[in-house]
């Protein structure tokens, strides 16, 4: 069969709509300024990740609408929110304090390579997943015993991109840090990663240092 190339018209960001503009502007930010996030900005980030929508679904897709993700907000520099680790209850749209104090530095130290800048992010959003429930739920789908975990990882990717796009829309910076030491992360205060869950992704959010003034 002859191989064919189909030349595509260049995508003009101007015609790609609001989403296209966000996709063009989305970039990973690794330098954060001292300005705090407002609670409203943090709320938007958490909601964007996997918040509930009016029809009872979520902002991110989920196989069988199982919603196996948990979002833990490790807040350190958020106006109107005491430093602490909070579980975001997406159904009730509330933050539940699970560990007092500023855990950003300790979480940052669990990452691989040099992530010293990470502790300067106003908040770290940790996505974890209930792999056992997903594995059981999708036990009849091939490859047996593995499909559920795959779905959870994919869902974490969706939620992460949602955070990136919402951060871009809000004039904030975000970066996905997936390079971390699972065991060290799980060895922190057990409340930071929900017991029995698998850490999937860490997103740093805050005001980019170059846009502080
Ligand atoms: C699965 C995944 C894992 C990543 N892990 C890290 C990480 O551990 N540390 C980091 O600084 N950036 C991490 N990133 C961000 C990438 O380095 C970044 O997306 C890439 O350099 C492209 O830059 P851009 O996002 O600004 O387009 C990760 C991105 C993805 C998709």
Short mmCIF file of C-alpha atoms in Angstrom, two decimals, residues 59-139:
data_model
loop_
_atom_site.label_atom_id
_atom_site.label_comp_id
_atom_site.label_asym_id
_atom_site.label_seq_id
_atom_site.Cartn_x
_atom_site.Cartn_y
_atom_site.Cartn_z
CA UNK A 59 -14.61 17.98 35.24
CA UNK A 60 -12.45 15.02 34.21
CA UNK A 61 -13.61 11.83 32.53
CA UNK A 62 -13.61 8.61 34.53
CA UNK A 63 -14.06 5.02 33.29
CA UNK A 64 -17.53 3.84 34.40
CA UNK A 65 -17.78 7.14 36.30
CA UNK A 66 -15.97 5.30 39.11
CA UNK A 67 -13.96 8.36 40.23
CA UNK A 68 -11.10 6.53 41.97
CA UNK A 69 -8.91 9.64 42.42
CA UNK A 70 -8.28 11.52 45.64
CA UNK A 71 -6.94 15.06 45.62
CA UNK A 72 -4.93 16.20 48.62
CA UNK A 73 -4.08 19.88 48.78
CA UNK A 74 -0.78 20.56 50.54
CA UNK A 75 -1.28 24.25 51.24
CA UNK A 76 1.41 26.57 52.56
CA UNK A 77 0.86 30.02 51.09
CA UNK A 78 -2.86 30.45 50.54
CA UNK A 79 -4.70 33.52 51.82
CA UNK A 80 -7.53 32.49 54.11
CA UNK A 81 -6.39 28.88 54.49
CA UNK A 82 -4.15 27.71 57.34
CA UNK A 83 -1.11 25.73 56.24
CA UNK A 84 -1.99 22.08 56.20
CA UNK A 85 -2.88 19.04 54.14
CA UNK A 86 -6.50 18.99 53.08
CA UNK A 87 -8.56 16.36 51.32
CA UNK A 88 -10.75 17.84 48.58
CA UNK A 89 -14.16 16.20 48.85
CA UNK A 90 -15.35 16.72 45.27
CA UNK A 91 -18.92 15.60 45.95
CA UNK A 92 -19.43 18.11 48.74
CA UNK A 93 -16.95 20.66 47.35
CA UNK A 94 -15.20 21.15 50.70
CA UNK A 95 -11.63 20.93 51.93
CA UNK A 96 -11.17 18.68 54.96
CA UNK A 97 -8.08 19.26 57.10
CA UNK A 98 -6.18 15.99 57.53
CA UNK A 99 -2.78 17.23 58.77
CA UNK A 100 -1.85 20.55 60.39
CA UNK A 101 1.19 22.55 59.39
CA UNK A 102 3.23 23.24 56.29
CA UNK A 103 4.10 19.93 54.60
CA UNK A 104 5.38 21.43 51.31
CA UNK A 105 9.06 21.04 52.08
CA UNK A 106 8.69 17.44 53.19
CA UNK A 107 6.65 16.55 50.13
CA UNK A 108 9.14 18.36 47.86
CA UNK A 109 11.97 16.29 49.34
CA UNK A 110 10.32 13.08 48.15
CA UNK A 111 10.79 14.10 44.52
CA UNK A 112 13.60 12.95 42.28
CA UNK A 113 16.32 15.22 40.90
CA UNK A 114 16.71 18.77 42.13
CA UNK A 115 13.29 20.05 43.00
CA UNK A 116 14.28 22.69 45.53
CA UNK A 117 12.00 25.21 43.81
CA UNK A 118 8.99 23.02 44.51
CA UNK A 119 8.64 24.08 48.13
CA UNK A 120 8.14 27.69 46.97
CA UNK A 121 4.91 26.84 45.19
CA UNK A 122 1.93 28.20 47.13
CA UNK A 123 0.29 24.78 47.13
CA UNK A 124 1.02 21.25 45.99
CA UNK A 125 -1.83 19.18 44.65
CA UNK A 126 -1.28 15.49 45.16
CA UNK A 127 -3.37 13.06 43.14
CA UNK A 128 -3.60 9.54 44.48
CA UNK A 129 -5.75 6.63 43.39
CA UNK A 130 -7.59 3.68 44.82
CA UNK A 131 -5.99 0.98 42.66
CA UNK A 132 -7.59 -1.94 44.53
CA UNK A 133 -11.13 -0.72 43.99
CA UNK A 134 -10.42 0.01 40.32
CA UNK A 135 -8.75 -3.38 39.83
CA UNK A 136 -11.74 -5.17 41.35
CA UNK A 137 -14.25 -3.07 39.44
CA UNK A 138 -12.63 -3.80 36.07
CA UNK A 139 -11.55 -7.36 36.89
#
